[in-house]
Coordinates of C-alpha atoms and ligand atoms in Angstrom, one line a residue:
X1 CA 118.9 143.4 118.9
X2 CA 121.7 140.9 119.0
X3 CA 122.0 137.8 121.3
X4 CA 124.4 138.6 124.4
X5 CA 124.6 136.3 127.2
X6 CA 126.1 138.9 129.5
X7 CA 123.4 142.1 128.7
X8 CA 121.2 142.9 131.6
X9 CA 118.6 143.6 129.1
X10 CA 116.1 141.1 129.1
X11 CA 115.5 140.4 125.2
X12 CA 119.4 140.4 124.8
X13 CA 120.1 137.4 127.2
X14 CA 116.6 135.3 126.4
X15 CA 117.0 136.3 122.5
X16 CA 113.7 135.2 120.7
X17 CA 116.1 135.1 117.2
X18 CA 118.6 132.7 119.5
X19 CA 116.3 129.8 120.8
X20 CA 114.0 130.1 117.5
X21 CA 117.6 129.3 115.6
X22 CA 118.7 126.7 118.3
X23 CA 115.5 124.6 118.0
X24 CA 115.5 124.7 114.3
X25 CA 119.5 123.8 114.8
X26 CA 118.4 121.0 117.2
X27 CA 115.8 119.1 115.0
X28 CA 118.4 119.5 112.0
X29 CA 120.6 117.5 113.9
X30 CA 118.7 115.1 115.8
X31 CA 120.0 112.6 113.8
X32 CA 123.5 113.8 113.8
X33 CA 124.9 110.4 115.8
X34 CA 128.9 112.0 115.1
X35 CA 127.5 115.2 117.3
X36 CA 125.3 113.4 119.7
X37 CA 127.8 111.3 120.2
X38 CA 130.8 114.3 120.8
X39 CA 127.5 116.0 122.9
X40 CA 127.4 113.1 125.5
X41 CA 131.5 112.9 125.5
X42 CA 131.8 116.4 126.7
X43 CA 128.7 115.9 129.1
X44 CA 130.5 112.7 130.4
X45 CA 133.2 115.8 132.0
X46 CA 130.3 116.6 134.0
X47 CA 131.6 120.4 133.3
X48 CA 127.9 120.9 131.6
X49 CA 126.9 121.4 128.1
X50 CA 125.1 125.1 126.4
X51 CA 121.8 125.6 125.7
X52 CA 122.1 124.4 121.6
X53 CA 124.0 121.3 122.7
X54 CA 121.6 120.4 125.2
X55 CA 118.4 121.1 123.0
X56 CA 120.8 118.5 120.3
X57 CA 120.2 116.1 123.1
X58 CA 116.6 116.9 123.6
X59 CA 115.2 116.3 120.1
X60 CA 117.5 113.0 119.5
X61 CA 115.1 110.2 119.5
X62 CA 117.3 107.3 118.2
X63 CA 116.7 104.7 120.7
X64 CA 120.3 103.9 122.0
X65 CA 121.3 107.6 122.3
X66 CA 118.3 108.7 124.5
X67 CA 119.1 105.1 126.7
X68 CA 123.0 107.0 126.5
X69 CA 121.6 110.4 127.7
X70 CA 119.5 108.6 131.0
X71 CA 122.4 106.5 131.7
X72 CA 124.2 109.5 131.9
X73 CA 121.3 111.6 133.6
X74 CA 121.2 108.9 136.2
X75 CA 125.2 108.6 136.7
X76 CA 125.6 112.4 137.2
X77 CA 123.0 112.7 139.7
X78 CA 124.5 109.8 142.0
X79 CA 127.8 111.7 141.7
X80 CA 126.8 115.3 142.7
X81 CA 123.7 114.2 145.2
X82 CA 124.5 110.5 146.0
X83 CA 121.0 109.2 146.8
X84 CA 119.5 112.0 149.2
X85 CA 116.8 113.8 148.3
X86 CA 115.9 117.2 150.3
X87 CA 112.2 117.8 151.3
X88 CA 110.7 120.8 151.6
X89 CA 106.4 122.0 151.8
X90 CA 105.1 125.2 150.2
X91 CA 103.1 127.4 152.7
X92 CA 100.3 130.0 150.9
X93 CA 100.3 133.4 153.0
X94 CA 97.8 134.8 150.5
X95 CA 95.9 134.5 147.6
X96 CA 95.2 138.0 147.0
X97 CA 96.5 139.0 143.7
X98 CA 96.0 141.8 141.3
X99 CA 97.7 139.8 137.9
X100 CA 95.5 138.6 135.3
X101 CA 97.4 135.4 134.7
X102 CA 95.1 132.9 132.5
X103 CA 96.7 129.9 134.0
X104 CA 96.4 130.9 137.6
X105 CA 93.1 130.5 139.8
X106 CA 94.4 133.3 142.1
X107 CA 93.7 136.1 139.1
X108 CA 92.1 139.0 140.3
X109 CA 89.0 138.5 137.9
X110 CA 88.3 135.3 140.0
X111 CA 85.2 136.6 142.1
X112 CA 84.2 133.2 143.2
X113 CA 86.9 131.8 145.7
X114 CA 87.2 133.4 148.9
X115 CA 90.5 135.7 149.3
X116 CA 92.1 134.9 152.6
X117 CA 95.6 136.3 153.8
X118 CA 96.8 134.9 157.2
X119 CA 97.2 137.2 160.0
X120 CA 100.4 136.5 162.7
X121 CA 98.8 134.0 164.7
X122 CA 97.6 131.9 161.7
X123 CA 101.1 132.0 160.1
X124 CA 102.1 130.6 163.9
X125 CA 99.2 128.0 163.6
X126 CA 100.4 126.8 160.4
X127 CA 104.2 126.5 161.3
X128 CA 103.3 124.3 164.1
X129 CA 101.1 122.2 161.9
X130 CA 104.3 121.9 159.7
X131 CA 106.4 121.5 162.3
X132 CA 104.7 118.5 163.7
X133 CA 104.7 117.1 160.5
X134 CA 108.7 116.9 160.3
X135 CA 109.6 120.3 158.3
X136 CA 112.7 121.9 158.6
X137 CA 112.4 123.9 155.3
X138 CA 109.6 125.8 153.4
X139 CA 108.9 127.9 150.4
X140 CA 106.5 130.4 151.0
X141 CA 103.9 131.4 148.2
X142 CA 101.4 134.9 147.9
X143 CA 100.0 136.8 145.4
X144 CA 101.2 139.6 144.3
X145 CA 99.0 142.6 145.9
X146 CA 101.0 145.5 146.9
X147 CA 98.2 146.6 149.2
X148 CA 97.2 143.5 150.5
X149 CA 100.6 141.6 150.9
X150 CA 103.3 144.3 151.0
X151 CA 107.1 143.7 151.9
X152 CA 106.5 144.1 155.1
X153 CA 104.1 141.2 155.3
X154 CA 106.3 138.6 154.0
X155 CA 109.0 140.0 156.2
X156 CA 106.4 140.0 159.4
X157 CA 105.9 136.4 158.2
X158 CA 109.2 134.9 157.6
X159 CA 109.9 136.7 161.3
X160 CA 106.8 134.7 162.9
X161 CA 108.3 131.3 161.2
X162 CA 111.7 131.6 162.2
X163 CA 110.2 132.4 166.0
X164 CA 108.4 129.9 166.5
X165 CA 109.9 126.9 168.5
X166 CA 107.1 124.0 169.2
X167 CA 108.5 120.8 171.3
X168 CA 111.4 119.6 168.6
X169 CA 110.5 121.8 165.9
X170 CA 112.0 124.4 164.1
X171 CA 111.8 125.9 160.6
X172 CA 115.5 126.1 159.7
X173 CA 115.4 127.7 156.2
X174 CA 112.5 129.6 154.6
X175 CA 112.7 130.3 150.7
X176 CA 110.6 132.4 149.2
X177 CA 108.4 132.6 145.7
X178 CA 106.6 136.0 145.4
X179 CA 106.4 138.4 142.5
X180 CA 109.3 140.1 140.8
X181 CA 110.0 142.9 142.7
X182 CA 112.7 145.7 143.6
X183 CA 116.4 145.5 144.7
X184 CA 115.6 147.2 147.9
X185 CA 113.0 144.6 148.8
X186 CA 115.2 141.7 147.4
X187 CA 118.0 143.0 150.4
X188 CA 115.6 143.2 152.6
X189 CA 114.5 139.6 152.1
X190 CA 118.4 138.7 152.5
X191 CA 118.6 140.9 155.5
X192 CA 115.5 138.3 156.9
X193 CA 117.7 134.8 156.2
X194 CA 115.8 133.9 153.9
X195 CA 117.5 130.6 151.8
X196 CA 116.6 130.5 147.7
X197 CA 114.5 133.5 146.1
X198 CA 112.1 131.6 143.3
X199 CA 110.8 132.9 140.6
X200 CA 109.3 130.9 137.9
X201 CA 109.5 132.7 134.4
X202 CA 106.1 130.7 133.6
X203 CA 107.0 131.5 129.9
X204 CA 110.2 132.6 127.9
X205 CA 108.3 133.2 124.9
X206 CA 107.4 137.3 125.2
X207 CA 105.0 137.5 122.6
X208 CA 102.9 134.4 124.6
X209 CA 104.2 135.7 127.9
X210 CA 102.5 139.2 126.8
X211 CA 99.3 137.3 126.0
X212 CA 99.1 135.2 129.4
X213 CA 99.4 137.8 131.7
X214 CA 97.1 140.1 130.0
X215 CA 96.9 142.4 132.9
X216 CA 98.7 143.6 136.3
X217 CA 102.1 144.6 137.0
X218 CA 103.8 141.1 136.1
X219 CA 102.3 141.6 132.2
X220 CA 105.9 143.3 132.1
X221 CA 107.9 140.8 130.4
X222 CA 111.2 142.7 131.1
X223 CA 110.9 143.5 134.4
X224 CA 109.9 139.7 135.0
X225 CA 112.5 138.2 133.3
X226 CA 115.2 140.7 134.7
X227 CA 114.5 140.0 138.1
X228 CA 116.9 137.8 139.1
X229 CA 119.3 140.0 138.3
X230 CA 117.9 142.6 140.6
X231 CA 118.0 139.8 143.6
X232 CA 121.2 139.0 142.9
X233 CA 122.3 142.7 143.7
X234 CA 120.8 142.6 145.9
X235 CA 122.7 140.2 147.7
X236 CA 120.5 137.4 147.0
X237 CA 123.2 134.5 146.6
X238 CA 120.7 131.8 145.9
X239 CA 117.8 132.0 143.2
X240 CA 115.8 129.5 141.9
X241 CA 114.7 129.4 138.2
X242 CA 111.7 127.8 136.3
X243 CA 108.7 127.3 134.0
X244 CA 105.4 126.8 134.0
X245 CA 105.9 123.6 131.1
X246 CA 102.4 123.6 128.8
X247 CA 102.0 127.0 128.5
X248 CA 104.2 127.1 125.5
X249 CA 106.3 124.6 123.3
X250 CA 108.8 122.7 125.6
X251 CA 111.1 123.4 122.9
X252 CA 111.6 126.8 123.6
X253 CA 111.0 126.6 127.5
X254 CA 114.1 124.4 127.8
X255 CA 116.7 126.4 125.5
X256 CA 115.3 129.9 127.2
X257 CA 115.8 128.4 130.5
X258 CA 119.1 127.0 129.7
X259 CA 120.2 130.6 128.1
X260 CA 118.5 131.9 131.5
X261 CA 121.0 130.0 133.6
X262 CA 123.9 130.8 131.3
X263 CA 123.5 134.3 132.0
X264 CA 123.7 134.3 135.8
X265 CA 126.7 132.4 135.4
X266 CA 127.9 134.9 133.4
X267 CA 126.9 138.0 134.7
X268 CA 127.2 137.3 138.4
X269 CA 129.6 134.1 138.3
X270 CA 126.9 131.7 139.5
X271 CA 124.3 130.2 137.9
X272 CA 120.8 129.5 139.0
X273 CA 121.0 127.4 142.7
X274 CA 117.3 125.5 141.8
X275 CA 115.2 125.2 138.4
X276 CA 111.8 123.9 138.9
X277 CA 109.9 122.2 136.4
X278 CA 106.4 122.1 137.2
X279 CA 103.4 121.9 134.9
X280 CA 99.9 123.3 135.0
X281 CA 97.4 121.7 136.3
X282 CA 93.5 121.8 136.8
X283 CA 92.3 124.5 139.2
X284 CA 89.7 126.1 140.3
X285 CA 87.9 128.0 137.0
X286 CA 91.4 126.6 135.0
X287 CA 91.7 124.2 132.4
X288 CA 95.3 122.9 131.7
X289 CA 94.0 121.7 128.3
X290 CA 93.4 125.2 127.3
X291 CA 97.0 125.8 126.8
X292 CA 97.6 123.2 123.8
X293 CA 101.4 122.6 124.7
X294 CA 101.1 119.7 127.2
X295 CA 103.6 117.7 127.6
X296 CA 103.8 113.7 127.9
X297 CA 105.2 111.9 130.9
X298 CA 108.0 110.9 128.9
X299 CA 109.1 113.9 127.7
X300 CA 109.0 115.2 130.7
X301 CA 111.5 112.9 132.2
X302 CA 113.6 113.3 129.2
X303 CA 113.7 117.3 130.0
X304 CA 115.1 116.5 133.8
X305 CA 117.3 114.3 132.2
X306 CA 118.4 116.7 130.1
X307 CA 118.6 119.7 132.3
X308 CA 120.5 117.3 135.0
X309 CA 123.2 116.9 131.8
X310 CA 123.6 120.4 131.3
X311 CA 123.7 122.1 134.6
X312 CA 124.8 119.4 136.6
X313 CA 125.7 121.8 140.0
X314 CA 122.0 123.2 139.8
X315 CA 119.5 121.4 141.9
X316 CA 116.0 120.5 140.5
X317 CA 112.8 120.6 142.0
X318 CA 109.7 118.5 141.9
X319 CA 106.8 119.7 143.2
X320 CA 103.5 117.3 144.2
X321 CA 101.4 118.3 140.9
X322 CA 103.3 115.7 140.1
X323 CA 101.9 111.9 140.5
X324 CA 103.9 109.6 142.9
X325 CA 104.6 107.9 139.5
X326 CA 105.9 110.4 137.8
X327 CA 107.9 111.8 140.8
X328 CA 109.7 108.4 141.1
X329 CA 110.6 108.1 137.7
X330 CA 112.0 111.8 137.6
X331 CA 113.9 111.5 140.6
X332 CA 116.2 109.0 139.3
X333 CA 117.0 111.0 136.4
X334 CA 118.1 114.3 138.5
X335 CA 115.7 115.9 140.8
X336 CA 117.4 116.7 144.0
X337 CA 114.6 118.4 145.8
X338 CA 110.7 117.3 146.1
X339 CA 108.1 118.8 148.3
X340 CA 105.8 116.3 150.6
X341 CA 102.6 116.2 152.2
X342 CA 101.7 119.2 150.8
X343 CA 98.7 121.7 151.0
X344 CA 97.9 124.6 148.8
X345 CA 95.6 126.3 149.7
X346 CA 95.8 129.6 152.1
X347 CA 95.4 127.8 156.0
X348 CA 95.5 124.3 154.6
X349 CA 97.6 122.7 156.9
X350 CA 95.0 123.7 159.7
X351 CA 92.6 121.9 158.3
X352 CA 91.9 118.2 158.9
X353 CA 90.6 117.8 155.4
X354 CA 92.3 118.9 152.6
X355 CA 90.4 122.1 151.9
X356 CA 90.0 122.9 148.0
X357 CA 88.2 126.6 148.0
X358 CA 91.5 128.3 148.2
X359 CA 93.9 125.8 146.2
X360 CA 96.3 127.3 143.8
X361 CA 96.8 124.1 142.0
X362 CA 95.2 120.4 142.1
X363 CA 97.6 118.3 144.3
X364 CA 98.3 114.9 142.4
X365 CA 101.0 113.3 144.9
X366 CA 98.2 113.2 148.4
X367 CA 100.5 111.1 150.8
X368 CA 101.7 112.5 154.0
X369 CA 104.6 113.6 155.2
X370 CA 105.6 110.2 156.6
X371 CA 104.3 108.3 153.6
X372 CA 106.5 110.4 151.5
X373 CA 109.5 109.6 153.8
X374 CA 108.9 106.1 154.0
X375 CA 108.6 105.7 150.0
X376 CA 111.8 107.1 149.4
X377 CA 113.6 105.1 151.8
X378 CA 111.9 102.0 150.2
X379 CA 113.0 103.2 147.1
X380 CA 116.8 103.5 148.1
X381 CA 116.6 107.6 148.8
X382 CA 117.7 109.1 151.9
X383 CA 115.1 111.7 152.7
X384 CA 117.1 114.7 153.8
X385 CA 115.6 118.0 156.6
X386 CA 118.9 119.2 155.9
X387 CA 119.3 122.9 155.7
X388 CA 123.0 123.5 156.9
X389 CA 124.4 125.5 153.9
X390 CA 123.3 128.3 154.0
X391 CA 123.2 128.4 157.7
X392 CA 126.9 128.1 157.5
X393 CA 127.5 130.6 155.2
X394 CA 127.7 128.0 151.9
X395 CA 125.5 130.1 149.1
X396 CA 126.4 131.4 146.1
X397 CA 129.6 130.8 144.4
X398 CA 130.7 129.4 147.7
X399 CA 128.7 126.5 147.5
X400 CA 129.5 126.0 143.7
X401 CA 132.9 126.0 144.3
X402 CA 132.8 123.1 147.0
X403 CA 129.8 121.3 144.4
X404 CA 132.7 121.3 141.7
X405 CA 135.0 120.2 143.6
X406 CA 133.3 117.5 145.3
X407 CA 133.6 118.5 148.8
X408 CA 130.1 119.0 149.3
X409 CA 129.6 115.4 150.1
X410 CA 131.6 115.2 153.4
X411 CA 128.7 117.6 154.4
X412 CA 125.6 116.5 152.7
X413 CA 125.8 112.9 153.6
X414 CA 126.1 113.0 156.8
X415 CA 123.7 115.8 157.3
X416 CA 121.0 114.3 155.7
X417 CA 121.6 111.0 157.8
X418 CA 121.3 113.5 161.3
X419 CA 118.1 115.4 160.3
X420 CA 116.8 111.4 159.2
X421 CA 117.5 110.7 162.6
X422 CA 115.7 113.7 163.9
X423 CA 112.6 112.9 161.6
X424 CA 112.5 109.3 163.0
X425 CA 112.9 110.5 166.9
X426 CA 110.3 112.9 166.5
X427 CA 107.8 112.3 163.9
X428 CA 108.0 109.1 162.2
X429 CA 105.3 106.1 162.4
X430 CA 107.0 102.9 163.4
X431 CA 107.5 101.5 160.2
X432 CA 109.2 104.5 159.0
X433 CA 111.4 104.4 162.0
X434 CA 112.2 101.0 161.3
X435 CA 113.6 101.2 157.7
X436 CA 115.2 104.8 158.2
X437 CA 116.8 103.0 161.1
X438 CA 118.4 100.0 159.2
X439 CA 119.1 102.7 156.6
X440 CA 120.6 105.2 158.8
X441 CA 123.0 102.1 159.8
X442 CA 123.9 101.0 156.6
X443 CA 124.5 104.7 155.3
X444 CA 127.5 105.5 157.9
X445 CA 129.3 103.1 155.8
X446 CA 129.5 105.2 153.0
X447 CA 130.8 107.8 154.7
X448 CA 134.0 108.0 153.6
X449 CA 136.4 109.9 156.1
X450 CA 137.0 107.7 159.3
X451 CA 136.6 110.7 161.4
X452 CA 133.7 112.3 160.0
X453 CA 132.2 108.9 160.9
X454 CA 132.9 108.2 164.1
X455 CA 131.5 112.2 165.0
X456 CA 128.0 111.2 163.5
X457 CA 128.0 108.1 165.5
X458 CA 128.2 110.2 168.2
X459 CA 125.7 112.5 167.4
X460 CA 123.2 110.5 166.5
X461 CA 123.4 109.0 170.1
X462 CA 123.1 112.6 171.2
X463 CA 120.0 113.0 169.2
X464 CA 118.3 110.0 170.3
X465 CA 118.7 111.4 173.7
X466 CA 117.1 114.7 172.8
X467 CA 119.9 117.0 171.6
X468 CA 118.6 118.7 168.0
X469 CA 120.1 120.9 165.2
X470 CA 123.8 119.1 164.5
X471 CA 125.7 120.2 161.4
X472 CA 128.5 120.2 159.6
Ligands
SAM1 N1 102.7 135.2 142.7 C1 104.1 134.9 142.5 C2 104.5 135.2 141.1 O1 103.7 135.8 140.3 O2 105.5 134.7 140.7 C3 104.5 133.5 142.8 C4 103.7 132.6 143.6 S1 102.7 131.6 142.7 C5 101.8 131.3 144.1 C6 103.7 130.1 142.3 C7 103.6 129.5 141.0 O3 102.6 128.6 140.8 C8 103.5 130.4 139.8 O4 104.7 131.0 139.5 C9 103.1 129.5 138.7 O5 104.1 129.0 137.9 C10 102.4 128.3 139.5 N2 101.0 128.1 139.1 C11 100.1 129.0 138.9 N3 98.9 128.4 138.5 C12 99.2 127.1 138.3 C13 98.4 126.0 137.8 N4 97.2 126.1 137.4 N5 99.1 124.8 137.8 C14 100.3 124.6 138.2 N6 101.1 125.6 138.6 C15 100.5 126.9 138.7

């Protein structure tokens, strides 16, 4: 079997023989400063580097290079996101499951937490809950249990959260992350609007892969790693990628992820439109230190750094396993997307404490919604609701092509200042209101097209006197 980035054959495009030779190429050459230094030239085009150059950049541990490679990190990100960062929550449908997966609480040999699946009117109960926090977008998470949560229950579900309409609220864009599954479900879920499909390959390695899902329908390596694929014809535009990072070497994580995203781009002439980098955590009966490949903080920064390099048009996602620490440091460096006042556990947002039977994952980042908001602004981020690309038809290669070109700005920008603006009206504490308004002021300077301007002046008038939902 031979390395091919364009084979729909999953042990052709993530070749074990490929990232085994890349790493080994990579710590040759972490000393190389004549290629690190043509590496970070070419990465300076902002055009994006392969997976061997990138892992190059990621074993380099000379001092001044890997200052070089976060300056650069840090630069890119400012020109392809400025300083908005989008916000999003999970919401758990179910925790049924039928996988064996030794790093997940939710496995089906797990007799000791409750299994709950929300009916209709719970969904309902949790959207307003989210709602009333300030959401606009979520990503929805179940198990996989073909009896218990069916296609037809994620679709009932993503129908009950785009219905439901409480005072200002609205849930505008609804991704989703549930189990590899078939084309005809994947154009089903596009037929029900939903935004990003994600689908975290928890592992590249197959042999390890093999041995952490011991049992269920995802033990199948090939039809986990080919999924993607199958969304895409389905006419899934937008996929999200990822790992679970401790379950094997980060090594091989990041060159399997970056030949992951190479292949899309290939294949279907788009790469991946998120990759998440989350890492296990304690849960329930789980034990992160059971899997002996955790990674430090600083490493892990140096990863997003390095994936924000590589695939500079991708978005990256930071979840709240993360500490508010960690998340500040990694934002910086690339992440484009974080999740806020989070819960997750089936029903948590109901609850007034944070309920822990049902958790899929300890949370480490425990502020709320408005905490979260309010720290970003502090911090110099604009915290974006916006969800207006794919609304307006912008997915797929047709967002790429605007990314590359730049254009995306005279959108983003102003967008994320509008749905500030609808956060502040609506949800905000007064504190929160009062930076994001001093921030919102300041920020309509940087807009740079006179007109576009004057327009949000407008509507931001128009918002504070009860009109919702502007776009552009
Ligand atoms: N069940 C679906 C599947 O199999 O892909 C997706 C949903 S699952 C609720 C979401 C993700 O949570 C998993 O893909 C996994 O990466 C992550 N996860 C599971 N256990 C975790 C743990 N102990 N710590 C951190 N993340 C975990």
């Amino acid at each position: 079997m031979e390395y091919n980035v364009k084979s729909m054959k999953a042990e052709e495009f993530i070749h074990d023989g490929e990232i085994k030779d890349t790493v080994r190429y990579a710590e040759e050459h972490k000393h190389d400063t004549a290629l690190i230094d043509q590496i970070l030239e070419k990465a300076r085009l902002r055009k994006g580097l392969s997976h061997r150059e990138a892992s190059v950049l990621l074993a380099c541990d000379i001092p001044e290079k890997v200052e070089e490679i976060y300056d650069l990190a840090e630069q890119i990100k400012k020109d392809f996101y400025g300083n908005r960062i989008v916000l999003f929550a999970p919401l758990y449908l179910s925790n049924y499951c039928v996988n064996g997966c030794l790093y997940c609480p939710y496995h089906l040999k797990n007799k000791h937490i409750p299994r709950k699946k929300l009916t209709q009117e719970e969904v309902a109960r949790e959207v307003i809950a989210l709602q009333d926090m300030g959401h606009k977008r979520l990503a929805i998470e179940a198990g996989e249990d073909p009896v218990n949560n069916p296609i037809e229950y994620i679709l009932d579900c993503i129908k009950t959260i785009y219905s439901i309409k409480h005072k200002n609220g609205a849930i505008r864009r609804v991704n989703v992350n549930i189990a590899a599954t078939t084309v005809e479900n994947y154009r089903k879920l596009r037929d029900a609007g939903i935004g990003t499909y994600i689908l975290f390959q928890e592992t590249y390695n197959k042999e390890n892969y093999e041995y952490l899902h011991p049992t269920g329908p995802k033990h199948d390596y090939n039809y986990h790693t080919e999924a993607m694929d199958r969304a895409m014809e389905g006419g899934i535009d937008d996929v999200g990628i990822g790992v679970l990072f401790g379950l094997d070497n980060y090594q091989y994580e990041f060159a399997g992820l970056l030949m992951h995203a190479e292949h899309l781009e290939a294949v279907h002439g788009v790469g991946p439109h998120t990759i998440s980098v989350p890492r296990v955590k304690r849960a329930d009966d789980i034990d992160p230190t059971d899997f002996d490949n955790s990674l430090s903080d600083e490493m892990f920064c140096k990863i997003a750094a390095c994936i924000r390099i590589a695939v500079p048009y991708t978005g990256m996602i930071i979840s709240t396993r993360e500490t508010a620490e960690v998340r500040e440091k990694i934002i910086r460096l690339g992440v484009s997307q974080i999740s806020g006042g989070s819960r997750t556990s089936v029903g948590g947002y109901c609850e007034k404490e944070r309920p822990h039977d049902t958790e899929q994952f300890d949370v480490s980042d425990n502020r709320t919604l408005d905490q979260v908001v309010n720290w970003l602004m502090r911090a110099g981020y604009i915290p974006s609701f916006c969800t207006a690309c794919y609304r307006e038809g912008r997915t797929g290669d047709r967002f790429m092509a605007l990314c590359k070109s730049g254009q995306i700005q005279n959108c983003c920008h102003p967008n994320a200042l509008m749905t500030l603006k609808e956060f502040l009206m609506d949800y905000a504490t007064e504190d929160t209101r009062r930076i994001g308004e001093a921030m919102i002021e300041s920020e309509i300077g940087n807009i740079p097209k006179e007109k576009v301007r004057q327009i949000v002046r407008e509507r931001l008038v128009k918002i504070a006197e009860g009109d919702r939902d502007f776009r552009f």
